[in-house]
C-alpha positions as a Markdown table, in Angstrom:
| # | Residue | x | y | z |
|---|---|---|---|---|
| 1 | Unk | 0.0 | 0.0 | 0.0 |
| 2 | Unk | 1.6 | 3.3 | -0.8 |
| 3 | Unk | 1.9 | 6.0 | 1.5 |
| 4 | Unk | -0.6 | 9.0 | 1.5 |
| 5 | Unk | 0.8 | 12.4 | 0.2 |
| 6 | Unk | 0.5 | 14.9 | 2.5 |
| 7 | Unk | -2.5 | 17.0 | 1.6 |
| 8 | Unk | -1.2 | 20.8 | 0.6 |
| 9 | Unk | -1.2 | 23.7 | 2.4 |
| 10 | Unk | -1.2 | 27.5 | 1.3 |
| 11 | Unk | 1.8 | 29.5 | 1.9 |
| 12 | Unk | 1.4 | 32.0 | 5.0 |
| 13 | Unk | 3.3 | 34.5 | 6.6 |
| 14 | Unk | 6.9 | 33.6 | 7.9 |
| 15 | Unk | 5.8 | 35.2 | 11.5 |
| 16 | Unk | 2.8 | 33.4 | 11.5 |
| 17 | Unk | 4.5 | 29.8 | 10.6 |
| 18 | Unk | 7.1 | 31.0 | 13.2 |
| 19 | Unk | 4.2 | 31.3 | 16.3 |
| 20 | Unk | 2.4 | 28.1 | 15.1 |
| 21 | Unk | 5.8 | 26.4 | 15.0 |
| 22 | Unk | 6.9 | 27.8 | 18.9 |
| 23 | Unk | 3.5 | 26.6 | 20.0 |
| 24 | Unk | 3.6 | 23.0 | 18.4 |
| 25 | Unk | 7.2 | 22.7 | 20.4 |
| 26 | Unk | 5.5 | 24.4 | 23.6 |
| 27 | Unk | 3.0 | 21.9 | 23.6 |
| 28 | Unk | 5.0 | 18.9 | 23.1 |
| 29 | Unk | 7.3 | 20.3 | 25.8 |
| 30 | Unk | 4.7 | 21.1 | 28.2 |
| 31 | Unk | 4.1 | 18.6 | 30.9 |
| 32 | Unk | 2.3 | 15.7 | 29.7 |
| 33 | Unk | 1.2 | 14.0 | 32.6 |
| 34 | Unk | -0.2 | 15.5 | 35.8 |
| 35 | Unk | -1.7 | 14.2 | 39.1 |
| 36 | Unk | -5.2 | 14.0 | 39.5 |
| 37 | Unk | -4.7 | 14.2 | 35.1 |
| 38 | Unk | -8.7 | 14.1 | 33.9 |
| 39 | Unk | -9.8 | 12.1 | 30.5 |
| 40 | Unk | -9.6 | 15.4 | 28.8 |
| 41 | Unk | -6.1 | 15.9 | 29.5 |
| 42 | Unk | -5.5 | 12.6 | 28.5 |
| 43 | Unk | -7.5 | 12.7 | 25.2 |
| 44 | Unk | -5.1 | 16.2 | 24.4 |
| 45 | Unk | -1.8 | 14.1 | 24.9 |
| 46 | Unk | -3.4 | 11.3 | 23.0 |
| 47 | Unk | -4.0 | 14.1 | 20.1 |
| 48 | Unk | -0.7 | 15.9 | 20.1 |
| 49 | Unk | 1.3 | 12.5 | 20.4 |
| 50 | Unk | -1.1 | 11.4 | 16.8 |
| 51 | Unk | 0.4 | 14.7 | 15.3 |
| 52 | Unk | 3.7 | 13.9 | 16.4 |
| 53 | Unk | 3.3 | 10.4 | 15.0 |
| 54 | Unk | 2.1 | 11.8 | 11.7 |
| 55 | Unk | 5.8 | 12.2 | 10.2 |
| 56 | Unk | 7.5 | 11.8 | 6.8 |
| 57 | Unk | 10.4 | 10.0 | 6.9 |
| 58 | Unk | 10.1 | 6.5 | 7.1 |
| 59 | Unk | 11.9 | 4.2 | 9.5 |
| 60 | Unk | 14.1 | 1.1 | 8.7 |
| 61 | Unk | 12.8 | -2.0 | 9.3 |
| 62 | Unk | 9.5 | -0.8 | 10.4 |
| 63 | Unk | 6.0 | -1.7 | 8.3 |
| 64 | Unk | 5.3 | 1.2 | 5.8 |
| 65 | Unk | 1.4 | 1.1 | 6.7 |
| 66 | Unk | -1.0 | -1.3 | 8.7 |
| 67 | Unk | -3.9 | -2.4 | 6.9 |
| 68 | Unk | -6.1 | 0.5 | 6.4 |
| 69 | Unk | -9.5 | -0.8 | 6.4 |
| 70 | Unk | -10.1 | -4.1 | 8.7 |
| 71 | Unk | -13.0 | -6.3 | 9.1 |
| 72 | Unk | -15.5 | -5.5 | 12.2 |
| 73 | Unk | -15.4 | -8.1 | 13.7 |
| 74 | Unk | -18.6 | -9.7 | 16.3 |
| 75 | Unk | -18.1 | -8.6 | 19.5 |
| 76 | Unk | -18.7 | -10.9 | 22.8 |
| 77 | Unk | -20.0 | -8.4 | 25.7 |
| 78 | Unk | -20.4 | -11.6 | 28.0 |
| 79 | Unk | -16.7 | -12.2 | 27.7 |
| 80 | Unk | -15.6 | -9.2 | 28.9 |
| 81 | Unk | -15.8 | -9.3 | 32.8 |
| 82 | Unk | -15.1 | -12.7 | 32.7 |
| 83 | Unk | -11.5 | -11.7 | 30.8 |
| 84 | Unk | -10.6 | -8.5 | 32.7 |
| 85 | Unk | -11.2 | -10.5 | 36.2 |
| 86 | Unk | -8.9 | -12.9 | 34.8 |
| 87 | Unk | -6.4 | -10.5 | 34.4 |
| 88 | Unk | -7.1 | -9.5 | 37.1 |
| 89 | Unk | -6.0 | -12.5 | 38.9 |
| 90 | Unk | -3.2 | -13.2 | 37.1 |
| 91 | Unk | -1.4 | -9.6 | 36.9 |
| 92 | Unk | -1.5 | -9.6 | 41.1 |
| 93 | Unk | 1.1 | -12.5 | 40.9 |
| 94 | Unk | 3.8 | -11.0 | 38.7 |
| 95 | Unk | 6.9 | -9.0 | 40.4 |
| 96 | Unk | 7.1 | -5.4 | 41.2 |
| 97 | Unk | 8.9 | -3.6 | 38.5 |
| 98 | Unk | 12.8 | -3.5 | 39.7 |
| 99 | Unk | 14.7 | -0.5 | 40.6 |
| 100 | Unk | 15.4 | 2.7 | 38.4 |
| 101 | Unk | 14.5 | 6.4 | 38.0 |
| 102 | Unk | 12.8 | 6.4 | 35.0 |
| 103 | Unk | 10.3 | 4.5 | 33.3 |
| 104 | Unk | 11.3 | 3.5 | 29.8 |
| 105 | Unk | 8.8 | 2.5 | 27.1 |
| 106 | Unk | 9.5 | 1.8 | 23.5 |
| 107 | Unk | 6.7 | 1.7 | 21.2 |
| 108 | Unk | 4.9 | 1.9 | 18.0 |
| 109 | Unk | 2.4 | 3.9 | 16.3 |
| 110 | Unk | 0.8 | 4.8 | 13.4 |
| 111 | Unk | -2.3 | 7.3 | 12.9 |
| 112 | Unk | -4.6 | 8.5 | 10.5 |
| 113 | Unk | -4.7 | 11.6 | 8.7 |
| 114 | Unk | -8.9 | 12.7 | 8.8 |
| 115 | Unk | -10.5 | 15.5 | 6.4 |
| 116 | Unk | -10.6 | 15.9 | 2.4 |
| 117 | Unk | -11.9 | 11.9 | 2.2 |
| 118 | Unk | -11.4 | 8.8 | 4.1 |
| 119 | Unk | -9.1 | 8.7 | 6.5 |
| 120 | Unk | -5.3 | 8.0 | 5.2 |
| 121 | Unk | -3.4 | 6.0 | 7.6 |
| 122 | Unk | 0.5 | 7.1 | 8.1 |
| 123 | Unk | 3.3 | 5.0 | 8.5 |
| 124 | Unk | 4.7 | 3.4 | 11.7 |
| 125 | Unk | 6.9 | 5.2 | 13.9 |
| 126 | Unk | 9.3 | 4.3 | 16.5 |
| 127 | Unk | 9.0 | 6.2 | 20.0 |
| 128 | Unk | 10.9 | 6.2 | 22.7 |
| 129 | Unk | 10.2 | 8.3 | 26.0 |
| 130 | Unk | 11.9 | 8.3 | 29.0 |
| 131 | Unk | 9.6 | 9.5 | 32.4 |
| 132 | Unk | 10.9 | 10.4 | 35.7 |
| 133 | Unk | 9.6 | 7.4 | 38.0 |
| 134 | Unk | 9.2 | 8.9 | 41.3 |
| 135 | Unk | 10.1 | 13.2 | 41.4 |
| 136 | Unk | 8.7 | 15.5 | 38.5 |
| 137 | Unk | 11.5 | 16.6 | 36.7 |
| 138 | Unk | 12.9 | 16.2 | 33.0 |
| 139 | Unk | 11.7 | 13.6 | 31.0 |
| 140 | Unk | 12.5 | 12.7 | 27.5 |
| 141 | Unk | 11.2 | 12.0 | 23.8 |
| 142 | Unk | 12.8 | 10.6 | 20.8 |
| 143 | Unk | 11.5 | 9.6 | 17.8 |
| 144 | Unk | 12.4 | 10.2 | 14.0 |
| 145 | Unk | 12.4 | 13.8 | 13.2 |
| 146 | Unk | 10.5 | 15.1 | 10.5 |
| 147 | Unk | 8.6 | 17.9 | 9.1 |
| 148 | Unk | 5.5 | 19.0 | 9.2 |
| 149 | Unk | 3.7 | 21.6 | 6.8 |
| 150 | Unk | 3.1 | 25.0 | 7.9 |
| 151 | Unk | 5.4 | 24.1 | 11.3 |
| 152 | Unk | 8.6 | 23.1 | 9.7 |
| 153 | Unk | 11.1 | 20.5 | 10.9 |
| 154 | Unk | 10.0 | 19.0 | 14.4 |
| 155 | Unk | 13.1 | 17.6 | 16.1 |
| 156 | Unk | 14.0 | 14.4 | 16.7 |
| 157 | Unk | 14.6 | 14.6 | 20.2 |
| 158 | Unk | 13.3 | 16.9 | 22.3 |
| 159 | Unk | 13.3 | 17.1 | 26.2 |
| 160 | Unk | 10.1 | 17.2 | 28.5 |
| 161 | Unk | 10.5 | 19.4 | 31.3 |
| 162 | Unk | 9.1 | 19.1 | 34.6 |
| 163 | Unk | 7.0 | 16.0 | 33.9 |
| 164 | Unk | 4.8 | 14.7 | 36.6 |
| 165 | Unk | 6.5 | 11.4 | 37.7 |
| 166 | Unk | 5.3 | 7.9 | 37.1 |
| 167 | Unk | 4.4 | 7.4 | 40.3 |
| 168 | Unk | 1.9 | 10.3 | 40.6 |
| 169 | Unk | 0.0 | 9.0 | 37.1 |
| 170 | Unk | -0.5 | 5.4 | 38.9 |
| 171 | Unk | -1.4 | 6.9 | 42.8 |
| 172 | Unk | -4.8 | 5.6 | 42.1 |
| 173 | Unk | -7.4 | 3.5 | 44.3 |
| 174 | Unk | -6.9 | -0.1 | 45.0 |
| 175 | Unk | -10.5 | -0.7 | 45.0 |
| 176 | Unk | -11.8 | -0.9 | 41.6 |
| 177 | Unk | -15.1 | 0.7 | 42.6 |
| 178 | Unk | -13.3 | 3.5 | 44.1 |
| 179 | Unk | -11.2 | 3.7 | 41.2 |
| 180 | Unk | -14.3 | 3.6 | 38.6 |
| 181 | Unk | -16.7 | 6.6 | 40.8 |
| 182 | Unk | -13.2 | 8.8 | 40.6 |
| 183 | Unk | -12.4 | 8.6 | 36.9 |
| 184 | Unk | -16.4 | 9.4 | 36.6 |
| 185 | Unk | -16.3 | 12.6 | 39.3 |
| 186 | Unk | -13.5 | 13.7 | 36.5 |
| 187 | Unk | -16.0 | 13.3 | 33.7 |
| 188 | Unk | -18.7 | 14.8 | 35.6 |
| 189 | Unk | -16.2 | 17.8 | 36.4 |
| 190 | Unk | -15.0 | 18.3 | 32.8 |
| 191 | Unk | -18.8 | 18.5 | 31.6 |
| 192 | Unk | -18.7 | 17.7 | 27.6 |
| 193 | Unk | -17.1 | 15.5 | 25.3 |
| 194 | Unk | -17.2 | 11.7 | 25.5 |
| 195 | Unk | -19.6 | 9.9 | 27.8 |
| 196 | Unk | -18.6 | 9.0 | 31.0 |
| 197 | Unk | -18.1 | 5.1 | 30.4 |
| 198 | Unk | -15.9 | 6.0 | 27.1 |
| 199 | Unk | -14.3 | 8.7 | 29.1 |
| 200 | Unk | -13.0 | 6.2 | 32.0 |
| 201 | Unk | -12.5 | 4.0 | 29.2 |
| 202 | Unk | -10.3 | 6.0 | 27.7 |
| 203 | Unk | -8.6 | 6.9 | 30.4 |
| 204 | Unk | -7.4 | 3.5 | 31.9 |
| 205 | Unk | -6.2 | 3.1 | 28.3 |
| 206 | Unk | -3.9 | 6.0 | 28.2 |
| 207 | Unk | -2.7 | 4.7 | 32.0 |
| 208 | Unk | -2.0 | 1.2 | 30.6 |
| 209 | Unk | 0.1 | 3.0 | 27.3 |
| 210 | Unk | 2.5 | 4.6 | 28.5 |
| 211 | Unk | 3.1 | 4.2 | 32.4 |
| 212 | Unk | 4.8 | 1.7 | 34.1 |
| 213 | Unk | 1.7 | 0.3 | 36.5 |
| 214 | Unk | 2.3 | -1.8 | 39.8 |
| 215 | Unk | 0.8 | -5.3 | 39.8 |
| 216 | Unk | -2.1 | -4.0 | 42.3 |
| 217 | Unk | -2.7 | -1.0 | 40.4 |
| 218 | Unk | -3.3 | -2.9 | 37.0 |
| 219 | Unk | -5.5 | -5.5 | 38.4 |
| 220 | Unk | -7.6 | -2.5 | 40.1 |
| 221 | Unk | -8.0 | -0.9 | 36.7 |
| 222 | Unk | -8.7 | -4.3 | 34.6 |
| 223 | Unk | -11.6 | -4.8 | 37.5 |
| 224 | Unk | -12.7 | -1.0 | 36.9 |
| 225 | Unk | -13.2 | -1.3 | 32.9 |
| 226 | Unk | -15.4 | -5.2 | 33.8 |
| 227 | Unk | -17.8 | -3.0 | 35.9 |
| 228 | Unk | -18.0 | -0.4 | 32.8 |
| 229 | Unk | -21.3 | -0.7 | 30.5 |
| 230 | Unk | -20.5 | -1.7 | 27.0 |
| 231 | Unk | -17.4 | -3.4 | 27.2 |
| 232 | Unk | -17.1 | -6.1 | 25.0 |
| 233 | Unk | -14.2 | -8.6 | 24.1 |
| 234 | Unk | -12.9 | -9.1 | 19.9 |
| 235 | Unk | -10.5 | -12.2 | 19.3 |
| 236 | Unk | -8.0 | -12.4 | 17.2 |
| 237 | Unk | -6.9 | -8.6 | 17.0 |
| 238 | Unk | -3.3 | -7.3 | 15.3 |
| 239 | Unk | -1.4 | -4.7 | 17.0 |
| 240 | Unk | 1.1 | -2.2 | 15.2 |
| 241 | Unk | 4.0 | -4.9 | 15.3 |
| 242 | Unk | 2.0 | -7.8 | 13.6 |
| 243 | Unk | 1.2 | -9.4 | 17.2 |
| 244 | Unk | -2.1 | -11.5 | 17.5 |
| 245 | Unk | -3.9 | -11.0 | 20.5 |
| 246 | Unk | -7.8 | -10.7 | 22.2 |
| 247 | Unk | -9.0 | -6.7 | 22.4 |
| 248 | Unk | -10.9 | -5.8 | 25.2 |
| 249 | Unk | -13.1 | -3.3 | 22.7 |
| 250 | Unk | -15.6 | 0.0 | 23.8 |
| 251 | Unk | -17.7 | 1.4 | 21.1 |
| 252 | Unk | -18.9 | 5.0 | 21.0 |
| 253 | Unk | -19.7 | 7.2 | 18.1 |
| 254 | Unk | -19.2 | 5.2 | 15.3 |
| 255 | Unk | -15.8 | 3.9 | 16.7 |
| 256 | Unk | -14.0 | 0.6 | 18.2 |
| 257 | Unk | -11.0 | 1.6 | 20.7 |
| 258 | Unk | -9.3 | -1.4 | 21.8 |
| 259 | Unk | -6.7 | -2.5 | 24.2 |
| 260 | Unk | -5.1 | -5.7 | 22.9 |
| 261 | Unk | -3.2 | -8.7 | 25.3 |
| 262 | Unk | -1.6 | -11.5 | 24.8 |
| 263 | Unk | -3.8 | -14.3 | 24.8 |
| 264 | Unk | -1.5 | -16.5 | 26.9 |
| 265 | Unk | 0.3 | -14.2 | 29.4 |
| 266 | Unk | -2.4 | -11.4 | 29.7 |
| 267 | Unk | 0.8 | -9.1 | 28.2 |
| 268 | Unk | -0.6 | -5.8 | 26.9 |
| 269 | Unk | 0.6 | -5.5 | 23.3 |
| 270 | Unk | -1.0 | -2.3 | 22.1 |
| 271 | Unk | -4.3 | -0.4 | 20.8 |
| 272 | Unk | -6.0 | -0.1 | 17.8 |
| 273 | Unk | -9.1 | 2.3 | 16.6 |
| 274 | Unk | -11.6 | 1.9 | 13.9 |
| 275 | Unk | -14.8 | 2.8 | 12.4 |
| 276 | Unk | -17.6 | 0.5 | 12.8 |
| 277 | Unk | -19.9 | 2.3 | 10.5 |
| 278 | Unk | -20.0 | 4.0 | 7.1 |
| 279 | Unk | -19.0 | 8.1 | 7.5 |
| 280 | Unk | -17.0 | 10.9 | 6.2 |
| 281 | Unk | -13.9 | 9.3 | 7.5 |
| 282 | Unk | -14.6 | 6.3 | 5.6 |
| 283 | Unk | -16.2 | 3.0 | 5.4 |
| 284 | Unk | -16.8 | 0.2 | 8.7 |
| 285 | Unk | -13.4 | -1.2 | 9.1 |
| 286 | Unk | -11.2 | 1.9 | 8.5 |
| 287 | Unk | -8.4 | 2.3 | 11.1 |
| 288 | Unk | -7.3 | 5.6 | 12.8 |
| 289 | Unk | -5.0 | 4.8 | 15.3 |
| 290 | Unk | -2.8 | 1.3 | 15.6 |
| 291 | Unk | 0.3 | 1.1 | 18.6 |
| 292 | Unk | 2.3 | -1.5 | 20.1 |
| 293 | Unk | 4.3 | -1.1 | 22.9 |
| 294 | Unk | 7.6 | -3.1 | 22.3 |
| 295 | Unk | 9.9 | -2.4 | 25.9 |
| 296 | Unk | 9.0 | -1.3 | 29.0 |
| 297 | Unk | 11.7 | -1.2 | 31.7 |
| 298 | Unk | 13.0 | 1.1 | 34.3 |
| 299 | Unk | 16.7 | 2.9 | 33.9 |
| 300 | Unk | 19.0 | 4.7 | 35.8 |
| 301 | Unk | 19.7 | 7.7 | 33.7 |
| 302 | Unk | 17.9 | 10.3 | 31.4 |
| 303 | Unk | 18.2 | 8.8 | 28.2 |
| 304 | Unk | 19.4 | 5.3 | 28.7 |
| 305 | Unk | 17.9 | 2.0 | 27.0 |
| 306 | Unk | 17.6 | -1.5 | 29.6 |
């Protein structure tokens, strides 16, 4: 499948391009995760980090494109608790993460450009990001650098300052019921956007991502998305990397999210989103969004792999 041109944009004033350009870099620079963090702030992240994913140099080795339209599948809602109490179980029994004061986490990604047509999926991208684990502090980003129209060359590394720390993102409730009623007081607070079930949905999902979660934690937030309305299980799902795994799936507005395990070791493996009916973006099956997460360790230094 060939890659998508990017679509063209009209010349503008250098100051202008300048501004846009310092406030793309501000943003990506700008804390990124925050204690007491609401959906919508997680939603934003989840935005930018599609815009910085949306580059134009492609990397070695790495898929040019994941399929761009997939088949909806049938969904099992009676799976679902079933599953995530499973996992439940089972993640309670593995070892706390080991020493280190950053969390690592190498991943993949791919997203879809939206307007002028159906939805043009970019290529796969390699990210790494490097978050302080217990102090806010400087965190950082690297991923292929590229350029952008209207914003210019985005770099390929760029350092996050005074990031909230790991541990503040995962300082949630034990209980899962706790843990569910808190992620809906932040919906009820925010007032607009998604509904609360796909805005706790959403949430845990960014949590699992792209943080480094203690065994307790993760089985409090599997047992949080069982007791959510309308969560269903797909089988035999395909993250960014080519991985095979069952999607624990919520479906709002048209579109499938989906977090996607390992069938045998409950491993998360990554997300994928997709339409699940006919509209502007394109037909049922057309994919926005497809990650994996590859590595995720702790380190000593700013900047080092495991």
């Amino acid at each position: 499948m060939s890659e998508p041109t990017v679509p063209h944009v009209p010349a503008m004033a250098t100051a202008h391009r300048q501004a846009l350009r310092r406030h793309l870099m501000n943003e990506i620079t700008r804390p990124a995760r925050r204690p007491k963090r609401t959906p919508v702030l997680a939603g934003a992240v989840g935005v930018l980090a599609a815009v910085i994913a949306a580059g134009t140099i492609a990397l070695p080795g790495v898929p040019q494109s994941a399929p761009l339209v997939v088949t909806v599948q049938q969904a099992e809602p009676a799976a679902a608790t079933t599953l995530l109490n499973a996992m439940a179980a089972a993640v309670v029994e593995k070892p706390e993460p080991g020493d280190g004061r950053y969390v690592y986490i190498r991943s993949l990604g791919a997203y879809a450009e939206l307007g002028g047509g159906p939805a043009r999926l970019r290529p796969v991208r390699e990210r790494e990001i490097w978050i302080p684990r217990y102090e806010p502090g400087d965190g950082l980003l690297r991923q292929p650098f590229f350029e952008l129209p209207v914003i210019g060359v985005i770099p390929e590394r760029v350092t996050l300052t005074d990031m909230t720390p790991n541990a503040a993102v995962v300082d949630l409730p034990d209980d899962p019921d706790e843990l569910l009623a808190k992620l809906y007081r932040e919906r009820a607070e925010r007032g607009h956007g998604s509904s609360r079930d796909g805005a706790a949905f959403t949430a845990i999902g960014d949590i699992l991502r792209e943080s480094l979660v203690p065994p307790q934690t993760s089985a409090a937030l599997y047992r949080a998305a069982a007791r959510i309305p309308g969560v269903e299980v797909i089988r035999q799902v395909t993250d960014a990397a080519g991985r095979r795994g069952t999607a624990v799936a919520y479906t709002e507005r048209d579109r499938r999210d989906e977090w996607i395990f390992d069938e045998r070791t409950f491993e998360y493996l990554g997300s994928r989103s997709y339409l699940v009916a006919d509209t502007a973006d394109g037909p049922a099956g057309t994919v926005l969004a497809t990650t994996a997460v590859l590595q995720r360790a702790v380190v000593p230094k700013l900047g080092q792999r495991p």
